[in-house]
PDB file of C-alpha atoms and ligand atoms in Angstrom:
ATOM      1  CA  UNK A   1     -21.298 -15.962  65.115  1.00 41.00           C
ATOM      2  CA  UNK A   2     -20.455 -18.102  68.066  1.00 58.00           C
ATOM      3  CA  UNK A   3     -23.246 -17.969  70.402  1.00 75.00           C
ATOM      4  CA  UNK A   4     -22.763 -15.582  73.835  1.00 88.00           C
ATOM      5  CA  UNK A   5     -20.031 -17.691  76.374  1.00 94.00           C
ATOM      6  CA  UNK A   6     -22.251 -18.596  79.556  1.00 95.00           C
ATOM      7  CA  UNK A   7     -19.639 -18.496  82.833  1.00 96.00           C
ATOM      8  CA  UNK A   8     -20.609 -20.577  85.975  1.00 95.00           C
ATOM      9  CA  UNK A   9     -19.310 -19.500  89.437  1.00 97.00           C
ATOM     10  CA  UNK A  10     -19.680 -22.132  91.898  1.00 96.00           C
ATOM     11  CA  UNK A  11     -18.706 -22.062  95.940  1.00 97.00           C
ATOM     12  CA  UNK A  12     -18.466 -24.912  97.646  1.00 95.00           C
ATOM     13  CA  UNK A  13     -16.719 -27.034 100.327  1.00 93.00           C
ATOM     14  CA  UNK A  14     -14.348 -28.585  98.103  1.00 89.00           C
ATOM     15  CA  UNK A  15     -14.270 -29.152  94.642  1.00 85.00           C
ATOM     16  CA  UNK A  16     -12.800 -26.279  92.961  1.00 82.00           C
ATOM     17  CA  UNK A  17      -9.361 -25.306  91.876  1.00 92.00           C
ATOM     18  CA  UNK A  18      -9.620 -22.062  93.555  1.00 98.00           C
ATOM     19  CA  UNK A  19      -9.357 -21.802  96.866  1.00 98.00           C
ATOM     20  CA  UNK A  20     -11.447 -19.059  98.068  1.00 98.00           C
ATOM     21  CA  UNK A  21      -9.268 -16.432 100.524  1.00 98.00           C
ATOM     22  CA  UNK A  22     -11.817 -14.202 101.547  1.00 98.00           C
ATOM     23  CA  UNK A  23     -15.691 -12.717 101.073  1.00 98.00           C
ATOM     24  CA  UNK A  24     -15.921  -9.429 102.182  1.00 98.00           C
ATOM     25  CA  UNK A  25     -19.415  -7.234 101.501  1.00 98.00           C
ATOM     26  CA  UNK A  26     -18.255  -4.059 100.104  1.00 98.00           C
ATOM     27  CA  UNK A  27     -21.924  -2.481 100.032  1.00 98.00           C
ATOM     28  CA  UNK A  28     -24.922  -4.073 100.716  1.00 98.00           C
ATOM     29  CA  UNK A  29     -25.869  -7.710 101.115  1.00 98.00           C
ATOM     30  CA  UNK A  30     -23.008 -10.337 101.817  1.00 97.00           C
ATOM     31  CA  UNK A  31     -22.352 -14.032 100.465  1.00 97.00           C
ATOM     32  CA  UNK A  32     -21.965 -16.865 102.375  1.00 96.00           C
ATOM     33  CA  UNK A  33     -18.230 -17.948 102.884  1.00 93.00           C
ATOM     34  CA  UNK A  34     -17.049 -21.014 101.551  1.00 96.00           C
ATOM     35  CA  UNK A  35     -13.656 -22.748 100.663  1.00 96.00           C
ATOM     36  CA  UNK A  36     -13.684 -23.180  96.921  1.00 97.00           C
ATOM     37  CA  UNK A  37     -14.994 -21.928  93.339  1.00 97.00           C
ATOM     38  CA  UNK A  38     -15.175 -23.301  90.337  1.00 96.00           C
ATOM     39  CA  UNK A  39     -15.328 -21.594  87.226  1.00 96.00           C
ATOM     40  CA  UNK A  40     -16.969 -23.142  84.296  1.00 92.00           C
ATOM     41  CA  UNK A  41     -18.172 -22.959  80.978  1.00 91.00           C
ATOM     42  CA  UNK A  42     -22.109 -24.201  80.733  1.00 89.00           C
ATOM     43  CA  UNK A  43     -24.301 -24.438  77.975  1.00 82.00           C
ATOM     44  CA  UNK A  44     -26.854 -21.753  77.564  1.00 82.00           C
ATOM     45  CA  UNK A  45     -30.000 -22.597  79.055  1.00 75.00           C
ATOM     46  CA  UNK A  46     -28.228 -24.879  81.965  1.00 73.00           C
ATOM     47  CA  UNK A  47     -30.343 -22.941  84.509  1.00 68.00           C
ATOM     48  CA  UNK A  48     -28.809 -20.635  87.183  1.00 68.00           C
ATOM     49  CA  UNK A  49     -28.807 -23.010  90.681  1.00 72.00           C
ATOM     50  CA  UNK A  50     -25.574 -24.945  90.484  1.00 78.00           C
ATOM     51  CA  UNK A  51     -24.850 -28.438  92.220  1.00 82.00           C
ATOM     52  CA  UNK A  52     -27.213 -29.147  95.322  1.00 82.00           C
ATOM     53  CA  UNK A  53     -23.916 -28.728  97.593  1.00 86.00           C
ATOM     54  CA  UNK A  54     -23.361 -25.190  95.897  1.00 93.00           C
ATOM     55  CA  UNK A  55     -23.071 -22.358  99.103  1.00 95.00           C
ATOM     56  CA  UNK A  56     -23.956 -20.383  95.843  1.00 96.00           C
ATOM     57  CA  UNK A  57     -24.008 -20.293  92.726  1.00 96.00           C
ATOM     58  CA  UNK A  58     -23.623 -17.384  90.307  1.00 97.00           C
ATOM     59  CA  UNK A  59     -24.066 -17.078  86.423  1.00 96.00           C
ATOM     60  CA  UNK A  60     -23.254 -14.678  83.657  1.00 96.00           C
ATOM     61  CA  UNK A  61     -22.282 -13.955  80.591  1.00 96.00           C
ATOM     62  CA  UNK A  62     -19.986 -12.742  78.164  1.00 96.00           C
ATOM     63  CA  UNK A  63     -21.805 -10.423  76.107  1.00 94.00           C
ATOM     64  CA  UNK A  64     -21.128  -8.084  73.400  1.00 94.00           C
ATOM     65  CA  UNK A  65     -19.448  -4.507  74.812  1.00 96.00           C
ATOM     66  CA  UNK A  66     -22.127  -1.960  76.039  1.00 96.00           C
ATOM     67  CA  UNK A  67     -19.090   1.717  76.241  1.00 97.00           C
ATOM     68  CA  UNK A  68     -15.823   1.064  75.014  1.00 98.00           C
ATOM     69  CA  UNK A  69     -15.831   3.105  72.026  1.00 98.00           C
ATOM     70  CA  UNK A  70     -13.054   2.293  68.981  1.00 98.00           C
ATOM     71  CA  UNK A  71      -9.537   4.256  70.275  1.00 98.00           C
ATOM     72  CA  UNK A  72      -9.869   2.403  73.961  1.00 98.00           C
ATOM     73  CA  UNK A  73     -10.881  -1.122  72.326  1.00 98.00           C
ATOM     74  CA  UNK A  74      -7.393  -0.581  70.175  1.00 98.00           C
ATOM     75  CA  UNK A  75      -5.710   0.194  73.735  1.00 98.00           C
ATOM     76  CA  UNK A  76      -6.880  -2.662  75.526  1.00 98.00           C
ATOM     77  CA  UNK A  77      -6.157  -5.121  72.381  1.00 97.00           C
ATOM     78  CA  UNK A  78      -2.643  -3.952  72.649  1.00 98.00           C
ATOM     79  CA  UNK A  79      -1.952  -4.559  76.562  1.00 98.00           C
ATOM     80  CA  UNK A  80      -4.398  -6.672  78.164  1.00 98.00           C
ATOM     81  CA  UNK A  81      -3.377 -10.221  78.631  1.00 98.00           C
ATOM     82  CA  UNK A  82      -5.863 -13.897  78.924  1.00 97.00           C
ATOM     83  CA  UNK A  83      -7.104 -15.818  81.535  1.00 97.00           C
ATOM     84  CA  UNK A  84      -5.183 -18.805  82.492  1.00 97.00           C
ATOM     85  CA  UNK A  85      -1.842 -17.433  82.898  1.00 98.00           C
ATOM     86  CA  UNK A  86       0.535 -19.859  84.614  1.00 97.00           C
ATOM     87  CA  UNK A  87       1.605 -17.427  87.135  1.00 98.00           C
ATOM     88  CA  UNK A  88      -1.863 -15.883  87.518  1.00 98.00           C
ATOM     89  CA  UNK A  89      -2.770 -17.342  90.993  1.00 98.00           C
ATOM     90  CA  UNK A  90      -4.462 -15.347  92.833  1.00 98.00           C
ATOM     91  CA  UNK A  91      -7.963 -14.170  91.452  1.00 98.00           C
ATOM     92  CA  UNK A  92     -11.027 -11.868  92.588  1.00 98.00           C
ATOM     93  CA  UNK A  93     -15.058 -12.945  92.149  1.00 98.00           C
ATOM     94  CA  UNK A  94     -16.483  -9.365  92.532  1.00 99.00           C
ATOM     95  CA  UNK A  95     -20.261  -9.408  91.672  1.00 98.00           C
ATOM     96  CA  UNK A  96     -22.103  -6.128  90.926  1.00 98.00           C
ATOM     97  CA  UNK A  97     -25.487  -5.256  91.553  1.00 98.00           C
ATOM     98  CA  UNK A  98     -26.142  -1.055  90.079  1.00 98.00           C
ATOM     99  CA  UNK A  99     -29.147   1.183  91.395  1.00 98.00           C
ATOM    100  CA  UNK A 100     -32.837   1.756  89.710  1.00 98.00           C
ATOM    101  CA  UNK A 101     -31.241   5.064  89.124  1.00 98.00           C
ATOM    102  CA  UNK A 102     -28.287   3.892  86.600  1.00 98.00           C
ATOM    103  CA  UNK A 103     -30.356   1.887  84.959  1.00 98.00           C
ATOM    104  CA  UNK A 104     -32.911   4.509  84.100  1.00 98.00           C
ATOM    105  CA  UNK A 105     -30.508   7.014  82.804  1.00 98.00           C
ATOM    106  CA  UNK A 106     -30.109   6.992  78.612  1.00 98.00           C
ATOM    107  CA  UNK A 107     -26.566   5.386  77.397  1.00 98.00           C
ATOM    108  CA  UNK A 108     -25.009   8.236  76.748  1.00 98.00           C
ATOM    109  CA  UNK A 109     -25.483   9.360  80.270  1.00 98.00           C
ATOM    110  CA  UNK A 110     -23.969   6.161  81.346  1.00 98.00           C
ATOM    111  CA  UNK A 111     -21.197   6.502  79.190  1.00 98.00           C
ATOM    112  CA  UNK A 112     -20.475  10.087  80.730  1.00 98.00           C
ATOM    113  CA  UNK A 113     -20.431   9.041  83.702  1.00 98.00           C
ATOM    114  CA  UNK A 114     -18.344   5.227  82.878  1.00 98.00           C
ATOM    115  CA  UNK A 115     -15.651   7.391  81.261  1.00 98.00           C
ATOM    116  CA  UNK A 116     -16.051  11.251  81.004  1.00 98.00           C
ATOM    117  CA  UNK A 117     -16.393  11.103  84.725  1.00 98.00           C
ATOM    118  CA  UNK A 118     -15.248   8.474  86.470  1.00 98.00           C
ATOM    119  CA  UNK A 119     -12.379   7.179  83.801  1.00 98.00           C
ATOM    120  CA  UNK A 120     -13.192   3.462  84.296  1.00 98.00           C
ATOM    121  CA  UNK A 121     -11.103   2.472  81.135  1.00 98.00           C
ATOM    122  CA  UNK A 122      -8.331   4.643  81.755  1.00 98.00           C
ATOM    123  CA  UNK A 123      -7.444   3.681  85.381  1.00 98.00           C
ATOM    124  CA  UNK A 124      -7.908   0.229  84.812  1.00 98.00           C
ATOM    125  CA  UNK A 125      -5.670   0.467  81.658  1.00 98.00           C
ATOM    126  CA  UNK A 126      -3.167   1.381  84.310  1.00 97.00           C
ATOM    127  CA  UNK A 127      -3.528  -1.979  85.982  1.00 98.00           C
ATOM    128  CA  UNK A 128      -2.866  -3.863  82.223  1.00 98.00           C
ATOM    129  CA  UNK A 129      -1.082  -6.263  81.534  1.00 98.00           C
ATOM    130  CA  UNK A 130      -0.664  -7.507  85.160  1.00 98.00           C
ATOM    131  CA  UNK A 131      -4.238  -7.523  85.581  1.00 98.00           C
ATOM    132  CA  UNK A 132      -6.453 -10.120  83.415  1.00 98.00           C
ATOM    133  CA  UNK A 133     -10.250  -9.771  83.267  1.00 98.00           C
ATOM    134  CA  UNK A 134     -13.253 -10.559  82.407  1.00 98.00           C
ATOM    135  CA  UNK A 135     -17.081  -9.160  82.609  1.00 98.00           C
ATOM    136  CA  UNK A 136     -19.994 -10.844  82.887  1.00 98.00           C
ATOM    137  CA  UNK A 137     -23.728  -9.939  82.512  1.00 98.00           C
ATOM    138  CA  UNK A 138     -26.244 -11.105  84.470  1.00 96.00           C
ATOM    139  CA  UNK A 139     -29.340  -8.251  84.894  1.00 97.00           C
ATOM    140  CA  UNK A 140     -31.530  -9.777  82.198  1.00 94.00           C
ATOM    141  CA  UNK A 141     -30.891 -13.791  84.025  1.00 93.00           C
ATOM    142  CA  UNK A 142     -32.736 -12.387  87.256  1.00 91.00           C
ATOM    143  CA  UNK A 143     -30.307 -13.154  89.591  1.00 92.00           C
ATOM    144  CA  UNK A 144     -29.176 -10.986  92.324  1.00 97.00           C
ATOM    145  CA  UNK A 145     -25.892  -9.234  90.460  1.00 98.00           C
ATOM    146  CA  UNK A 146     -26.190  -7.398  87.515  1.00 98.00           C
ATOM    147  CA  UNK A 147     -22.506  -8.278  86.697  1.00 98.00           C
ATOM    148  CA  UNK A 148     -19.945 -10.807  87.609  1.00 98.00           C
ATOM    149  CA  UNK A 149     -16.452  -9.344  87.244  1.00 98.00           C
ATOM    150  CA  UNK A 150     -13.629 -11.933  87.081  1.00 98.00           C
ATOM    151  CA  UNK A 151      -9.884 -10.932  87.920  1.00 98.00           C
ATOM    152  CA  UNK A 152      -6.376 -12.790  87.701  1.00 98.00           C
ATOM    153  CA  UNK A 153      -3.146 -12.142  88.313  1.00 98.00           C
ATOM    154  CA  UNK A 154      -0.039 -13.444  90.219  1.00 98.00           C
ATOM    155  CA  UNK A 155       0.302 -12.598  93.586  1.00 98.00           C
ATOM    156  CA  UNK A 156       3.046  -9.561  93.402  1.00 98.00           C
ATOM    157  CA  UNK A 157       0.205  -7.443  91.425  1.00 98.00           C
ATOM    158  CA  UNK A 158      -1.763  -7.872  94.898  1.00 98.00           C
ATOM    159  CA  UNK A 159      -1.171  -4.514  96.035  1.00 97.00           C
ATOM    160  CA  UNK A 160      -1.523  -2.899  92.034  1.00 97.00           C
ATOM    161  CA  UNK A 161      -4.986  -4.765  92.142  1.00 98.00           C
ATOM    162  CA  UNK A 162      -6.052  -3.270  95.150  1.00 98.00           C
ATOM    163  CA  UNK A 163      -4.864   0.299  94.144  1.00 98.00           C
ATOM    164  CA  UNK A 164      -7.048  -0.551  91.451  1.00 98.00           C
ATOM    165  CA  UNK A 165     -10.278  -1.152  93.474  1.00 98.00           C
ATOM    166  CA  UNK A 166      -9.947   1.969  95.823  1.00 98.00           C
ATOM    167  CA  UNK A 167      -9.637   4.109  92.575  1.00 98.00           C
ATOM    168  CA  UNK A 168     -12.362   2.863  91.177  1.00 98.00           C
ATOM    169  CA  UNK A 169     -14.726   2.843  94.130  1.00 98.00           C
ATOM    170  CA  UNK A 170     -13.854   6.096  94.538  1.00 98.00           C
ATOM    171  CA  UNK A 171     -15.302   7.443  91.383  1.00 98.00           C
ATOM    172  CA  UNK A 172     -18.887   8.957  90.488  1.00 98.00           C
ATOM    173  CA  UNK A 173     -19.833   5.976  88.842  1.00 98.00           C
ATOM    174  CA  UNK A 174     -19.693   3.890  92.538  1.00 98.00           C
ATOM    175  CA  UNK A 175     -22.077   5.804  93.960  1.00 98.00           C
ATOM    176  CA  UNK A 176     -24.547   4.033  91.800  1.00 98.00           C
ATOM    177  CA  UNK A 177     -23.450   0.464  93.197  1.00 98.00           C
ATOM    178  CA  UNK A 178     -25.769  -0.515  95.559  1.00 98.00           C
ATOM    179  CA  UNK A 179     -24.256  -4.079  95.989  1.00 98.00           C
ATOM    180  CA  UNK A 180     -20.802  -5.579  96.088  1.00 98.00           C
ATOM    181  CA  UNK A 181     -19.062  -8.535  97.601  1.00 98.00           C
ATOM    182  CA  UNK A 182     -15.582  -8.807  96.996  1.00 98.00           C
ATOM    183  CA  UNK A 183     -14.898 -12.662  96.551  1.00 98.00           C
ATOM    184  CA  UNK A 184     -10.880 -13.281  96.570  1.00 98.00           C
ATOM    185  CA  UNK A 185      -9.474 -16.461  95.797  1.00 98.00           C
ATOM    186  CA  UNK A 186      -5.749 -18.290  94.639  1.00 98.00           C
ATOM    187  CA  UNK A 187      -4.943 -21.301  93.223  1.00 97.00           C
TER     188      UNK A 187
HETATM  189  C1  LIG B   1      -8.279  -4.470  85.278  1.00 68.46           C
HETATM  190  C2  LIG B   1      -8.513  -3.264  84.752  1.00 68.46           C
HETATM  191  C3  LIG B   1      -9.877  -2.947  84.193  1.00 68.46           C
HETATM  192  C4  LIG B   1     -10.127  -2.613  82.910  1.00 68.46           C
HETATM  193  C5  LIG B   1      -9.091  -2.436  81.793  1.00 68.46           C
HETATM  194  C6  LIG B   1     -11.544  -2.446  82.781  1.00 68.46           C
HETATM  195  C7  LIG B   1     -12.191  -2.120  81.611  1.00 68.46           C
HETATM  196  C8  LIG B   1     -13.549  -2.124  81.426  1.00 68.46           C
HETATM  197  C9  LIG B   1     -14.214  -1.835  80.185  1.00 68.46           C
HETATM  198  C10 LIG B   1     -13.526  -1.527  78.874  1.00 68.46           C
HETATM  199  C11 LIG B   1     -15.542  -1.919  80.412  1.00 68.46           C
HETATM  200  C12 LIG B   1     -16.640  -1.599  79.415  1.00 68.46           C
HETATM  201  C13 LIG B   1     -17.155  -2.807  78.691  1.00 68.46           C
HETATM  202  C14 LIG B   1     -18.267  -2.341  77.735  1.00 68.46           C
HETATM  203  O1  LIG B   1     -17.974  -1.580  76.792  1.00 68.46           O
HETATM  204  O2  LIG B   1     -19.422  -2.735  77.963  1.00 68.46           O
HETATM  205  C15 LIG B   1     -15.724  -2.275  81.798  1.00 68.46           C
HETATM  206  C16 LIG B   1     -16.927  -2.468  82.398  1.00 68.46           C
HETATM  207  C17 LIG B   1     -17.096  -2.808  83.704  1.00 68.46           C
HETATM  208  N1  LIG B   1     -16.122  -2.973  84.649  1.00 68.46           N
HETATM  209 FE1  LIG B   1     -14.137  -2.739  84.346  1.00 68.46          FE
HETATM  210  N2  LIG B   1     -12.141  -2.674  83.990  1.00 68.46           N
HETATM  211  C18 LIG B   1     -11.158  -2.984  84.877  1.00 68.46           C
HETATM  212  C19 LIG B   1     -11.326  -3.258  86.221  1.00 68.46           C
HETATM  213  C20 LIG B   1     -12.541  -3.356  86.858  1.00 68.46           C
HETATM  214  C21 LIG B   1     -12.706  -3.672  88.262  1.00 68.46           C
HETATM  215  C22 LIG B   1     -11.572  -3.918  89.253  1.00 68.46           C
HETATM  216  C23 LIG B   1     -14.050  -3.735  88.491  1.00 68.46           C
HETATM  217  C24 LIG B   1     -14.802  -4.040  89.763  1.00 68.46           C
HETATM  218  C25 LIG B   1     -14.373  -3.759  90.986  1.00 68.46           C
HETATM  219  C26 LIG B   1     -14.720  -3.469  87.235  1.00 68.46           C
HETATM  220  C27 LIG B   1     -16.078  -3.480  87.042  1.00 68.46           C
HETATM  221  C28 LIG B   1     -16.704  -3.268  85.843  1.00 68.46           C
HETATM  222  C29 LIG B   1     -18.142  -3.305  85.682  1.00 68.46           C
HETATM  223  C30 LIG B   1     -19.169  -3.611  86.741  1.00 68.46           C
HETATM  224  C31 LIG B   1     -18.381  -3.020  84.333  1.00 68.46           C
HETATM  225  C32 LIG B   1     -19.742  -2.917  83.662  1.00 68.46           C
HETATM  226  C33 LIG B   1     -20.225  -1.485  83.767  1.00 68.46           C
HETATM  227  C34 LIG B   1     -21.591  -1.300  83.157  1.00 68.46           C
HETATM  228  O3  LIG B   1     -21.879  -1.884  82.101  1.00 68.46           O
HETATM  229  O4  LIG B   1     -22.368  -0.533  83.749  1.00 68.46           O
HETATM  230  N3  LIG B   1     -13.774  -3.217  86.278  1.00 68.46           N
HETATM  231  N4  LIG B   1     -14.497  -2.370  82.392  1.00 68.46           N
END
C-alpha cells in the first residue's frame, strides 16, 4: 500500500501558480488574504508551518473514505474527472472546521445525516464531471480545519459550482460547521 498522499496549501505574495481571487469567511474565523497558493505534495512528517513568507499555511491529507458506501463509490468512478485538467482554471481552497457535537455522534449517525439527510453525494454528483475534487483530512494534525476541500474546474462551471455550495450549505449537515473560509483562486 502506498503510504496516505500529504497535500500542502501555501498563500503567499507570489510564488504560486494560482492566483488567489478571493477569501471570504463563510462562518466563523477568517484567513488572511494573499495573492497566491501553491499546492504541493510533501513528505509525511514535513511539519505543518510552510515557508517563513507563508500568510498561511494549511496541510492535509488524503485518507482512506470515512461514508461513501459501495453503489455511490461505483457512481462517482463512472463520472468524476482528475485534477489537472487543462481547462480547469479556476479552483476553490474551502477549509472545514465541524462542531464538538458532530464529532461526538457514532458513524452511523454521521452517515444519516452526510447522506440520508442532507444528500451530500447525491447533489454533488450533480456537479460531476465539471466539477473535480479532492478531500483532505486534517483533525488528527491539530491544525485549525478539520478538512481541506480542493475544487477545479474551468471557468463556465462558475455558476454550477456555486449552485453547488448554496445546496450544500443549506443542508442539515451545515449546521454542524462551525468554520469555513471560502478560498477561490484561477490559474
Ligand atoms: C463536487 C461535488 C462533490 C462530490 C461528488 C462530493 C462527494 C463527497 C463524498 C463522496 C464524500 C465522502 C467521503 C468519505 O466517504 O469519507 C465527501 C465528503 C466531504 N465533502 Fe464533498 N462532495 C462534493 C462537493 C463538496 C463541496 C463543494 C464541499 C465544501 C463546500 C464538500 C465538503 C466535504 C466535506 C467537508 C467532506 C467530509 C465530511 C466528513 O467526513 O464529515 N464537498 N464529499
Amino acid at each position: 500500500m502506498p503510504s496516505p498522499l500529504h497535500v500542502q496549501f501555501v498563500a503567499a505574495a507570489r510564488g504560486g501558480p494560482w492566483s488567489i481571487t478571493s477569501v471570504t469567511a463563510i462562518v466563523g474565523d477568517p484567513l488572511p488574504t494573499a495573492s497566491s497558493l501553491t499546492v504541493t505534495e510533501v513528505p509525511a512528517g514535513s511539519g505543518t508551518t510552510g515557508p517563513a513568507d507563508a500568510a498561511w499555511a494549511l496541510h492535509g491529507i488524503v485518507s482512506n473514505e470515512r461514508y461513501v458506501e459501495r453503489e455511490e463509490k461505483t457512481r462517482l468512478a463512472l463520472v468524476q474527472e482528475g485534477l489537472g485538467r487543462p481547462g480547469a482554471t479556476s479552483g476553490a481552497l474551502i477549509p472545514i472546521h465541524k462542531s464538538d457535537a458532530w464529532w461526538q455522534l457514532p458513524q452511523d449517525d454521521r452517515r444519516a445525516i452526510f447522506e440520508a439527510r442532507s444528500s451530500h453525494i447525491k447533489i454533488g454528483l450533480e456537479a460531476l464531471p465539471a466539477v473535480a475534487r479532492r478531500l483532505h483530512h486534517c483533525r488528527d494534525l491539530g491544525g485549525p480545519f478539520d478538512f481541506l476541500t480542493w475544487f477545479e474546474f474551468a471557468p463556465e462551471h462558475g455558476a454550477a459550482f456555486d449552485d453547488l455550495l448554496g445546496a450544500l450549505r443549506a443542508t442539515e449537515e451545515w449546521d454542524y460547521v462551525d468554520r469555513e473560509v471560502e478560498v477561490r483562486v484561477s490559474r
